[in-house]
mmCIF file of C-alpha atoms in Angstrom:
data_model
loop_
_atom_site.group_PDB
_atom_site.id
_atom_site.type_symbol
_atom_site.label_atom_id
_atom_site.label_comp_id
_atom_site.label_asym_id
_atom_site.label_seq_id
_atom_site.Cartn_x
_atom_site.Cartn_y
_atom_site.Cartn_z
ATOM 1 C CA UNK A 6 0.000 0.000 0.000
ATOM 2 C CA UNK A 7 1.452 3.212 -1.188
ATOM 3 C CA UNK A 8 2.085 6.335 1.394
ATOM 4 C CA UNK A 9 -1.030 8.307 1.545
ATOM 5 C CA UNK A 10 -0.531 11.913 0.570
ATOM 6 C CA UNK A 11 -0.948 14.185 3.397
ATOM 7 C CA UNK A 12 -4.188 15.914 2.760
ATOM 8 C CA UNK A 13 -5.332 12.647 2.179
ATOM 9 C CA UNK A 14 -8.493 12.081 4.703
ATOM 10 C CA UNK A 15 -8.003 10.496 7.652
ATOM 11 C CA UNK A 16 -9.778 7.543 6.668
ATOM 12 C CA UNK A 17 -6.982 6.655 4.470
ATOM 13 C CA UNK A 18 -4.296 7.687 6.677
ATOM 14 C CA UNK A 19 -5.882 5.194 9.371
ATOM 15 C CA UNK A 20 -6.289 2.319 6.658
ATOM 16 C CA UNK A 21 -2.307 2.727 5.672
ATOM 17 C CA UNK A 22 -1.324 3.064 8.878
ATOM 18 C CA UNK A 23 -3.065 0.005 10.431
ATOM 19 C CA UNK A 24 -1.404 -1.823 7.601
ATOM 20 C CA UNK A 25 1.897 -0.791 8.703
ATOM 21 C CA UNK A 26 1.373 -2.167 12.177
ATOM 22 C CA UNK A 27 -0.419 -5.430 11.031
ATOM 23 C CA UNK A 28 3.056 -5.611 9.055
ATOM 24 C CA UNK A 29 5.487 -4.567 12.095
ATOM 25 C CA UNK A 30 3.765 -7.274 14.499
ATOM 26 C CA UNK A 31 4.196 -9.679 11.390
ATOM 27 C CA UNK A 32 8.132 -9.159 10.970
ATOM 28 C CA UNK A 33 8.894 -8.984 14.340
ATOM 29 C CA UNK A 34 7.214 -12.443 14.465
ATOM 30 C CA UNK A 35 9.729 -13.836 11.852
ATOM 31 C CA UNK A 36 12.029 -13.887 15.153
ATOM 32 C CA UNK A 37 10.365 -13.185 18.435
ATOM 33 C CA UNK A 38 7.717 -15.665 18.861
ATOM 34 C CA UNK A 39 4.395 -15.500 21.007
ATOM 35 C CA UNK A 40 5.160 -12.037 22.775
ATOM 36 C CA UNK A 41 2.235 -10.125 20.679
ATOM 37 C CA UNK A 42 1.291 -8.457 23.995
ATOM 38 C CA UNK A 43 5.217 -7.143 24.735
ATOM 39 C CA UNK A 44 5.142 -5.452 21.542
ATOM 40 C CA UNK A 45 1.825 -3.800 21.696
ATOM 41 C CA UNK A 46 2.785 -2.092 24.577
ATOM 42 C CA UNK A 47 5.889 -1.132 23.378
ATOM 43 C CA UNK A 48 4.652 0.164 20.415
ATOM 44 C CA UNK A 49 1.944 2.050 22.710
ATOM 45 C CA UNK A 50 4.652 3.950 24.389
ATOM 46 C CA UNK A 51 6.203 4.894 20.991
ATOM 47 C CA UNK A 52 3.657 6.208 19.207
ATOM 48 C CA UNK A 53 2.386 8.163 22.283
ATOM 49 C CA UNK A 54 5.763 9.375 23.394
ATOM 50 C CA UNK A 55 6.124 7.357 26.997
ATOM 51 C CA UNK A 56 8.802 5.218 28.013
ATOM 52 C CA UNK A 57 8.313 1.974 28.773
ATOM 53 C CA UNK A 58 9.854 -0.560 31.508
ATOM 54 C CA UNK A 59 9.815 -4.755 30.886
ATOM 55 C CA UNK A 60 10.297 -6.875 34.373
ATOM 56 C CA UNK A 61 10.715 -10.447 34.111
ATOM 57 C CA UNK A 62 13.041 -13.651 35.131
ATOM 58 C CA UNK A 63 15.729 -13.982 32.272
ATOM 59 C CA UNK A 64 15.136 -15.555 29.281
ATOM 60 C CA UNK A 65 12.196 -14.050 28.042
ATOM 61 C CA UNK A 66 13.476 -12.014 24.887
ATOM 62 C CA UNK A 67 12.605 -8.888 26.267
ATOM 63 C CA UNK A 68 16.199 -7.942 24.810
ATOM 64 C CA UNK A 69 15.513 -9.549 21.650
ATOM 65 C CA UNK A 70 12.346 -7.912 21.017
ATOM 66 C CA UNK A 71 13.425 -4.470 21.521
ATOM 67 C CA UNK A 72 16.332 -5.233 19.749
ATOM 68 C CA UNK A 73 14.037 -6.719 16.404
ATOM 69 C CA UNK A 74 11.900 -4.052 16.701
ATOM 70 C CA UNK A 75 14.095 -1.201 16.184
ATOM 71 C CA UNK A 76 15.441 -3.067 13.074
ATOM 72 C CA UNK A 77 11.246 -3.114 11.975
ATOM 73 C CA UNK A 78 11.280 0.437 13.127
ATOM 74 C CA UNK A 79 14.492 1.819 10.744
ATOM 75 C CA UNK A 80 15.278 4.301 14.074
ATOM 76 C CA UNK A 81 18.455 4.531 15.639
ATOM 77 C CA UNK A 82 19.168 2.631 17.991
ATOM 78 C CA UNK A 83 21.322 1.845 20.733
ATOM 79 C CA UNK A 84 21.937 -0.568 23.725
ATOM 80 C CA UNK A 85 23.418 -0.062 27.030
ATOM 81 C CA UNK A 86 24.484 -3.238 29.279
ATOM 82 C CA UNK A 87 23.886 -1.544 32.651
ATOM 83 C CA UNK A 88 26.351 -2.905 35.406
ATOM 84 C CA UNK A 89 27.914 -2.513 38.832
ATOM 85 C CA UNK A 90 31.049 -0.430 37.235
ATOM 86 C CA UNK A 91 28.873 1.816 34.727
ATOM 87 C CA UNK A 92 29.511 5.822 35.073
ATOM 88 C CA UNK A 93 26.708 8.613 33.889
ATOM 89 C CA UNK A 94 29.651 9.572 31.275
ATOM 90 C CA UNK A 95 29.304 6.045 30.066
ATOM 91 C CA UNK A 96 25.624 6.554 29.312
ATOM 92 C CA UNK A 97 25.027 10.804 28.408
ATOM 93 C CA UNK A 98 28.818 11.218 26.828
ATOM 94 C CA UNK A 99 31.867 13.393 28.363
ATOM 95 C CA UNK A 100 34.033 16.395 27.302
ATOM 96 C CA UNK A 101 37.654 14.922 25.776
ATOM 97 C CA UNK A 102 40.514 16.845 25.520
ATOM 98 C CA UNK A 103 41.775 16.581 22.092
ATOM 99 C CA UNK A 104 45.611 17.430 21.908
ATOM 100 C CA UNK A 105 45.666 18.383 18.535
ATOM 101 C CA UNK A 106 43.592 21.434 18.693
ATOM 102 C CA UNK A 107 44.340 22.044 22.874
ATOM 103 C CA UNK A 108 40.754 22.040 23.333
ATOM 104 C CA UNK A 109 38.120 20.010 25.114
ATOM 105 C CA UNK A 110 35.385 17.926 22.603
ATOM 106 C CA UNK A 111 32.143 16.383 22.990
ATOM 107 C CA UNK A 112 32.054 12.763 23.078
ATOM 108 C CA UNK A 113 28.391 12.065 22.978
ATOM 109 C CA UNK A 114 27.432 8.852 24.576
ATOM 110 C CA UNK A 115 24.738 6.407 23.310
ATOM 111 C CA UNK A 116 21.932 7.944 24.768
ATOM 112 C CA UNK A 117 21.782 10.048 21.898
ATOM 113 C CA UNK A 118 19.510 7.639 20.099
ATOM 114 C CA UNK A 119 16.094 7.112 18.470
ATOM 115 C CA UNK A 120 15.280 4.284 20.472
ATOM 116 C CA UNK A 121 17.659 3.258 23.821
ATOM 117 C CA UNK A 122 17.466 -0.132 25.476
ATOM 118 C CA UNK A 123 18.549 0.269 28.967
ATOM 119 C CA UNK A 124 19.161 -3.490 29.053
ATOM 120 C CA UNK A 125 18.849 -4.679 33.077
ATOM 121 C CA UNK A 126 18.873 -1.401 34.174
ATOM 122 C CA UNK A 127 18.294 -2.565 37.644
ATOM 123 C CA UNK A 128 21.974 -3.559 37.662
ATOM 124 C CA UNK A 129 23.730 -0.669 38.498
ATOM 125 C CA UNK A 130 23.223 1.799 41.265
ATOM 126 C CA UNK A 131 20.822 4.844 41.714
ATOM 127 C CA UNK A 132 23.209 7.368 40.466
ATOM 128 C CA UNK A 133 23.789 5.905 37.254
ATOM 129 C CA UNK A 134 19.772 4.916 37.028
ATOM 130 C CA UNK A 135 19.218 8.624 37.537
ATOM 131 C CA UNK A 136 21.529 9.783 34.759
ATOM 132 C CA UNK A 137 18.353 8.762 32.481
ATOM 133 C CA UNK A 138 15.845 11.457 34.232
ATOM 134 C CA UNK A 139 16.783 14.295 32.472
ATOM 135 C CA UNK A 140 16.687 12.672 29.230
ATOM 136 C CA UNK A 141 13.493 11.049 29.557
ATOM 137 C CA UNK A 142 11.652 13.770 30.975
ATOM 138 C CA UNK A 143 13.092 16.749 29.730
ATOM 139 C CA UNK A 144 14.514 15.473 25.832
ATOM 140 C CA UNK A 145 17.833 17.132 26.137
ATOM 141 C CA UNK A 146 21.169 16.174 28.156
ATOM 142 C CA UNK A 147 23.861 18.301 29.475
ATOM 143 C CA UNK A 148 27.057 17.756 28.950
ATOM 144 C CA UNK A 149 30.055 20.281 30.740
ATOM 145 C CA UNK A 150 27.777 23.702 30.494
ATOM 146 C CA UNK A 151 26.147 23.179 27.276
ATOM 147 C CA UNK A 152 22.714 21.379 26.870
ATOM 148 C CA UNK A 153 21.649 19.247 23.529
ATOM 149 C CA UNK A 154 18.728 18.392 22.405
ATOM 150 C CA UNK A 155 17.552 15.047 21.156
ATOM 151 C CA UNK A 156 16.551 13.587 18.483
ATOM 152 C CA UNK A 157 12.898 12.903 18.115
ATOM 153 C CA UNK A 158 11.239 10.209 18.667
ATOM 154 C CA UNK A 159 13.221 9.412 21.981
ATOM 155 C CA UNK A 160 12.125 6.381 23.660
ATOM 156 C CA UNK A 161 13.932 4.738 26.531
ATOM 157 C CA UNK A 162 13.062 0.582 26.928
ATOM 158 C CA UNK A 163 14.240 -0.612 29.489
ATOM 159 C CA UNK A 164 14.542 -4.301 31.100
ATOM 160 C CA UNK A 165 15.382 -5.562 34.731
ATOM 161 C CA UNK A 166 14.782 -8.473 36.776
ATOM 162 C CA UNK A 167 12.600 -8.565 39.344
ATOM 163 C CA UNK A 168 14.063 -6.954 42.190
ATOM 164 C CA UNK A 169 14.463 -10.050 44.422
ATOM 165 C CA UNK A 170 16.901 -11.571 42.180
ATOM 166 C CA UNK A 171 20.808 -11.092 43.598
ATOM 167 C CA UNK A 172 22.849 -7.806 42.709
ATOM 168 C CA UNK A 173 20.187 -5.786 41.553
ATOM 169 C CA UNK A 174 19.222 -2.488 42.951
ATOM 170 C CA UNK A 175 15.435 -1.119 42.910
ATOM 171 C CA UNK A 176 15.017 1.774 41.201
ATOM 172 C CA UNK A 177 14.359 4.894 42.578
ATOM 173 C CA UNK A 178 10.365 6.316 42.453
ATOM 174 C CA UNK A 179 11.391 9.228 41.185
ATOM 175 C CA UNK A 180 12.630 7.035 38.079
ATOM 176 C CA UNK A 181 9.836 4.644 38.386
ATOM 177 C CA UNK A 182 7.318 7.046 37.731
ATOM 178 C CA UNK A 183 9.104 8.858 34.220
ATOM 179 C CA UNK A 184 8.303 5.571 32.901
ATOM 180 C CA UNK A 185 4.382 5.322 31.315
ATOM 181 C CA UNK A 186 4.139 1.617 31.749
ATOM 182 C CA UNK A 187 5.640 -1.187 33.672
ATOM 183 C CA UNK A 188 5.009 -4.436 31.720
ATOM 184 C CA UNK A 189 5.245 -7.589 33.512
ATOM 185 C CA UNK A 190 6.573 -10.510 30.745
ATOM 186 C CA UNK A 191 5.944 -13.695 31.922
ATOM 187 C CA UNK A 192 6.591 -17.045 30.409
ATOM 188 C CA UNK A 193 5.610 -18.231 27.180
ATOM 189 C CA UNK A 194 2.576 -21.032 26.645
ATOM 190 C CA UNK A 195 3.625 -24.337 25.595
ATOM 191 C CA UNK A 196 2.835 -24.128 21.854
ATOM 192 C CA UNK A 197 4.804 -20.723 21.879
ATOM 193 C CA UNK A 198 7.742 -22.744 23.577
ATOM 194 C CA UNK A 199 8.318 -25.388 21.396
ATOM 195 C CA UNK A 200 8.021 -23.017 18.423
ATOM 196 C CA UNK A 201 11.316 -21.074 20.529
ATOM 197 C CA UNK A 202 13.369 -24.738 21.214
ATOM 198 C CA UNK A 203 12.662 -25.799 17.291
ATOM 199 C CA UNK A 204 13.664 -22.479 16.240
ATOM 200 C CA UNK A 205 17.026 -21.851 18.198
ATOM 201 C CA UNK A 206 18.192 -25.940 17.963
ATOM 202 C CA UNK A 207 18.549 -25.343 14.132
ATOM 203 C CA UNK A 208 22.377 -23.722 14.561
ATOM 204 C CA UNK A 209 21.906 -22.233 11.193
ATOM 205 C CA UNK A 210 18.647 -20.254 11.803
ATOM 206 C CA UNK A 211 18.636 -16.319 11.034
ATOM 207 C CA UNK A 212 15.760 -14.350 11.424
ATOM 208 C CA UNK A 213 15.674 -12.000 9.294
ATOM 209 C CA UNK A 214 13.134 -8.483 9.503
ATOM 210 C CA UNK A 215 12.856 -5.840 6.862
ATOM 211 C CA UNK A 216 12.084 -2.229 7.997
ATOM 212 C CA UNK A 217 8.205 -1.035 7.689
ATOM 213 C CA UNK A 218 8.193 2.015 9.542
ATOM 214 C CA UNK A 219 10.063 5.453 8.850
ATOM 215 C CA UNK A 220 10.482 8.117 11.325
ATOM 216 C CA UNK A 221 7.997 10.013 9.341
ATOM 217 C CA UNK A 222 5.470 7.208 9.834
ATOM 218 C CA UNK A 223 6.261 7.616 13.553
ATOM 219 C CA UNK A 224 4.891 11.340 13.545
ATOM 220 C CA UNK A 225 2.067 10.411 11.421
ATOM 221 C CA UNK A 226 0.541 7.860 13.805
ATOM 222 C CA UNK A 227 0.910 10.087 16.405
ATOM 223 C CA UNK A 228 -0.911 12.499 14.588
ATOM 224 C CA UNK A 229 -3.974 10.229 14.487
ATOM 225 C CA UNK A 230 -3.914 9.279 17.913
ATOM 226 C CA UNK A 231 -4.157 12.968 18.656
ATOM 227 C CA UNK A 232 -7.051 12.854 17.339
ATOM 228 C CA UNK A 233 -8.600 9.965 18.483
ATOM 229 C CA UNK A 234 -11.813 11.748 20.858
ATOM 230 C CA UNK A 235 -12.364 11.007 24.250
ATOM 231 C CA UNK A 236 -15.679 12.006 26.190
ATOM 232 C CA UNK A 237 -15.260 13.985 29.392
ATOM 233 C CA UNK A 238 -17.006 11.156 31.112
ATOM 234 C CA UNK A 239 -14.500 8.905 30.826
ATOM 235 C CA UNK A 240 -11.490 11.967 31.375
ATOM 236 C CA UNK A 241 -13.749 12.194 34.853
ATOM 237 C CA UNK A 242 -13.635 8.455 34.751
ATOM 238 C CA UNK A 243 -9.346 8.635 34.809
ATOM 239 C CA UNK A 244 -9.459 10.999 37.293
ATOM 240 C CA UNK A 245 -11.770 8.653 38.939
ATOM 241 C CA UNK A 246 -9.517 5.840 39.073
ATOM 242 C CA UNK A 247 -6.253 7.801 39.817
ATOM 243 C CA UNK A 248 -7.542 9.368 43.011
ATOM 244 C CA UNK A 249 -8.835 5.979 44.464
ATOM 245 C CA UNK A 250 -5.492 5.012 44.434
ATOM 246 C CA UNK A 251 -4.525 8.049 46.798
ATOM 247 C CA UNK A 252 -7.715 7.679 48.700
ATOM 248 C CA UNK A 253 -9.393 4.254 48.553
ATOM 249 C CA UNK A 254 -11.517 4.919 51.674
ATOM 250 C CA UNK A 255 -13.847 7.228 49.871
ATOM 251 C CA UNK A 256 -14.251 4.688 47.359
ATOM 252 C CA UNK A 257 -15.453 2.251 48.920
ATOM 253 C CA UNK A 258 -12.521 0.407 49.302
ATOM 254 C CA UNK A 259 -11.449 0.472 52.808
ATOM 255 C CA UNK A 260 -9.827 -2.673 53.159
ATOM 256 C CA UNK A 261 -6.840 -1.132 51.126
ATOM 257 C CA UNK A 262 -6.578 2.061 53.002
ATOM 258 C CA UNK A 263 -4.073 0.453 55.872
ATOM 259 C CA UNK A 264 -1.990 -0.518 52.614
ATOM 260 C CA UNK A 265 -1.710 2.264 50.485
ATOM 261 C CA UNK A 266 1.776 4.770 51.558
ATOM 262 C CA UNK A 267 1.382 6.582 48.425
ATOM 263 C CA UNK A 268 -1.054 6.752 45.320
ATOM 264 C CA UNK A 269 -0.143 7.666 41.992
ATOM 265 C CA UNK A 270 1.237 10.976 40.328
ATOM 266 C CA UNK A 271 -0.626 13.268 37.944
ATOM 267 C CA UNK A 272 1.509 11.417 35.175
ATOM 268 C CA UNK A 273 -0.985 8.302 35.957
ATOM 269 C CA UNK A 274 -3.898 10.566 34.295
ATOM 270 C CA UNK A 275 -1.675 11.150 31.250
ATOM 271 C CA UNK A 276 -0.206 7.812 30.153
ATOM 272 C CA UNK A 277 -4.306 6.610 30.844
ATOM 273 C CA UNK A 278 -5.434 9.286 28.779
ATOM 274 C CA UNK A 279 -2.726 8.854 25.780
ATOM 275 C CA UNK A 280 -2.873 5.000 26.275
ATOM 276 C CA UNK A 281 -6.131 4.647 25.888
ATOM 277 C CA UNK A 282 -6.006 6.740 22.868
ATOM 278 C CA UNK A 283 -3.453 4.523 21.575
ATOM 279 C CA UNK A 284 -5.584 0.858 22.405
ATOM 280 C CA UNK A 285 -8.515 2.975 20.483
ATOM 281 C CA UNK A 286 -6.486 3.596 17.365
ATOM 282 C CA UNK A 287 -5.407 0.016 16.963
ATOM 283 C CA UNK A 288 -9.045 -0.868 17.141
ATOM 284 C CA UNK A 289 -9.513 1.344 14.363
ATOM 285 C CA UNK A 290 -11.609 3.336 16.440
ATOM 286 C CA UNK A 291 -11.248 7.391 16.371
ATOM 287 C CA UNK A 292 -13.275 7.143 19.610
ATOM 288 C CA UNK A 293 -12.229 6.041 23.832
ATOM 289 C CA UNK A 294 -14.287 3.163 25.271
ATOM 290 C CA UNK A 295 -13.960 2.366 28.865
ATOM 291 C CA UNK A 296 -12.447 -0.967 28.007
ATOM 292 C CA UNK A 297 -9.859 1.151 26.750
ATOM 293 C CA UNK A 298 -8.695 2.187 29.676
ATOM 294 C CA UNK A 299 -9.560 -0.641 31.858
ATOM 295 C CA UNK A 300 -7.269 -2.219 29.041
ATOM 296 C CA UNK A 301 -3.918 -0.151 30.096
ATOM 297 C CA UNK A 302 -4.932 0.621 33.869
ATOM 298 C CA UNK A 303 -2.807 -2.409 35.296
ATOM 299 C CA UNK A 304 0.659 -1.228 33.190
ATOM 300 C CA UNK A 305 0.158 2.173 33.546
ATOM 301 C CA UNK A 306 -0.926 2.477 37.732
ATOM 302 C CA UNK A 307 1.229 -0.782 39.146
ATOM 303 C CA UNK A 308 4.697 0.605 39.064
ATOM 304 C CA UNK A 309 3.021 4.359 40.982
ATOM 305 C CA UNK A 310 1.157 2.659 43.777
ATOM 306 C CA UNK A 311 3.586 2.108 46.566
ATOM 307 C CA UNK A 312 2.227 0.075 49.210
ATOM 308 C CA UNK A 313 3.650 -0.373 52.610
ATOM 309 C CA UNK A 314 5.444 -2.992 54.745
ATOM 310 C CA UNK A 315 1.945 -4.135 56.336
ATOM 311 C CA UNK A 316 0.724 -4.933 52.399
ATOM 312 C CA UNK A 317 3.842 -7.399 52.100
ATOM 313 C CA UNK A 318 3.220 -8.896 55.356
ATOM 314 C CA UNK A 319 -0.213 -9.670 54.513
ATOM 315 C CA UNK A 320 0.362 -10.623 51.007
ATOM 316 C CA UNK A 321 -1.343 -7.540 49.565
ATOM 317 C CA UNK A 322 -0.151 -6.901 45.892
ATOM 318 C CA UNK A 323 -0.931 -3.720 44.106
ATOM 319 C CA UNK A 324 -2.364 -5.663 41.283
ATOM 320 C CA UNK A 325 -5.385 -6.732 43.896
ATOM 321 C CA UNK A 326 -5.548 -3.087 44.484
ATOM 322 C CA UNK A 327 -6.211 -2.266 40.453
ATOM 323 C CA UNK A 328 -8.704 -5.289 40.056
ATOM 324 C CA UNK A 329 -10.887 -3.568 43.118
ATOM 325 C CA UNK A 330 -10.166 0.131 41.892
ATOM 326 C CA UNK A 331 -11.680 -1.239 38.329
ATOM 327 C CA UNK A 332 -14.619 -3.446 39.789
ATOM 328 C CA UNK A 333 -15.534 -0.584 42.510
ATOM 329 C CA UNK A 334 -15.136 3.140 40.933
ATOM 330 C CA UNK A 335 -18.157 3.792 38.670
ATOM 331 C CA UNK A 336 -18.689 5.810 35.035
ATOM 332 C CA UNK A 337 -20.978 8.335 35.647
#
């Protein structure tokens, strides 16, 4: 299907562009296999401008789908092995003196990228971890005295174990939260399994992926999300949800309130609002439906609800807290 011109109407743009994605979940198939659901949301948080963070055990090709679908993408992109021994420099860049022209240079450092996988980020400390929160918040990184800008679209992906595991290090909230969604990958069905140990015990198998999308094609999703419409019932309805998580009591949810240290930020109600957006448009819907949202509400609130001590001792997860919050708060 041939680019649509761009006073096409949207109903074209939409048919193209659905295409395209049909065709990126396709190719990134030819080498990841049954993580559909890893890729949607990772393709959420592209095309609505949120960064996205993948927990699981290892194993799971969470770096091999990132890494496949930045080839599918044709963005730059660049990985970073976080350790014990990594330095901010490693990650933003660093002035170098260059002897030749007795002056210091810019050595950018791979942060500088399209796409960045920040691959076990929970490996090295806090102060490396929060090298990232100027770039992922603000677009730019300062290096010496002088700020640059990035290159758009900037999207950080980034992977960890779960936090239990040995010689990791949590991440701090303030980091937590600059992320839109925490995805939880978990392991693959048997039929998606034996399709993996077929695959990888044939020595000579290369998946290969050809590039569908363009940065171009990037903006021009986003553009149609934009203007995907969403009633102010169901903005009230975010709302809604976000301050139940700072105030269950008044929601008739009182059996939480002993639980809950902290709700979620203000960025909850904007990665539910763009989310949802997003879920709509790959429906091929211009339009928000509650199931929208009810669709993205575990990803986007679980990693912004911190619960205390008492919730661990009693086995309270903040998962059980999302499934009331969704079964409880109305849509009036």
């Amino acid at each position: 299907m041939a680019a649509p011109d761009p006073t096409a109407s949207a109903a074209d743009q939409l048919a193209y562009y659905q295409d395209k994605i049909k065709q990126v979940f396709a190719e990134v198939g030819k080498v990841v296999v049954g993580q559909q659901y890893m890729v949607n949301r990772l393709l959420i948080g592209l095309f609505t401008g949120g960064h996205i963070l993948l927990e699981g055990v290892p194993g799971l090709a969470k770096t091999l789908t990132i890494s496949t679908l930045s080839k599918v993408l044709h963005l730059h992109f660049q990985r970073v092995q976080f350790t014990p021994d990594l330095l901010p420099s490693d990650l933003v860049g660093t002035m170098i003196y260059n002897q030749n022209q007795s002056e210091f240079q810019v050595k950018k450092g791979p942060i500088f990228a399209n796409l960045v996988l920040a691959d076990e980020v929970n490996r090295s400390p806090a102060k490396v971890q929060s090298a990232l929160l100027e770039a992922m918040q603000e677009k730019q990184v300062t290096i010496g005295e002088t700020t640059y800008p990035l290159d758009l679209p900037f999207l950080v992906l980034a992977t960890q174990n779960p936090v239990e595991q040995e010689g990791t290090y949590p991440l701090p909230e303030a980091q937590v939260d600059r992320f839109m969604m925490k995805v939880y990958v978990d392991y693959l069905k048997k039929a998606d399994e034996l399709e993996v140990m077929r695959r990888m015990a044939n020595l000579s198998y290369v998946g290969e992926v050809s590039p569908v999308l363009t940065k171009e094609d990037v903006f021009g999703v986003r553009g149609l999300i934009n203007q995907v419409q969403i009633s102010e019932t169901l903005e009230k309805y975010i709302v809604e949800l976000v301050f139940a998580t700072r105030k269950p009591a008044e929601y008739d949810l009182a059996e939480f309130a002993q639980y809950v240290q902290f709700g979620v930020s203000p960025r909850a109600s904007i990665a539910l609002h763009r989310a949802a957006k997003a879920v709509a448009f790959f429906d091929s819907r211009d339009y928000v439906l509650p199931e929208d949202i009810k669709e993205v509400a575990t990803d986007v609130l679980n990693h912004r609800i911190l619960l205390n001590y008492e919730a661990e001792a009693d086995g309270i997860r903040t998962q059980d807290l999302i499934e009331a919050i969704l079964k409880k708060v109305p849509i009036s």
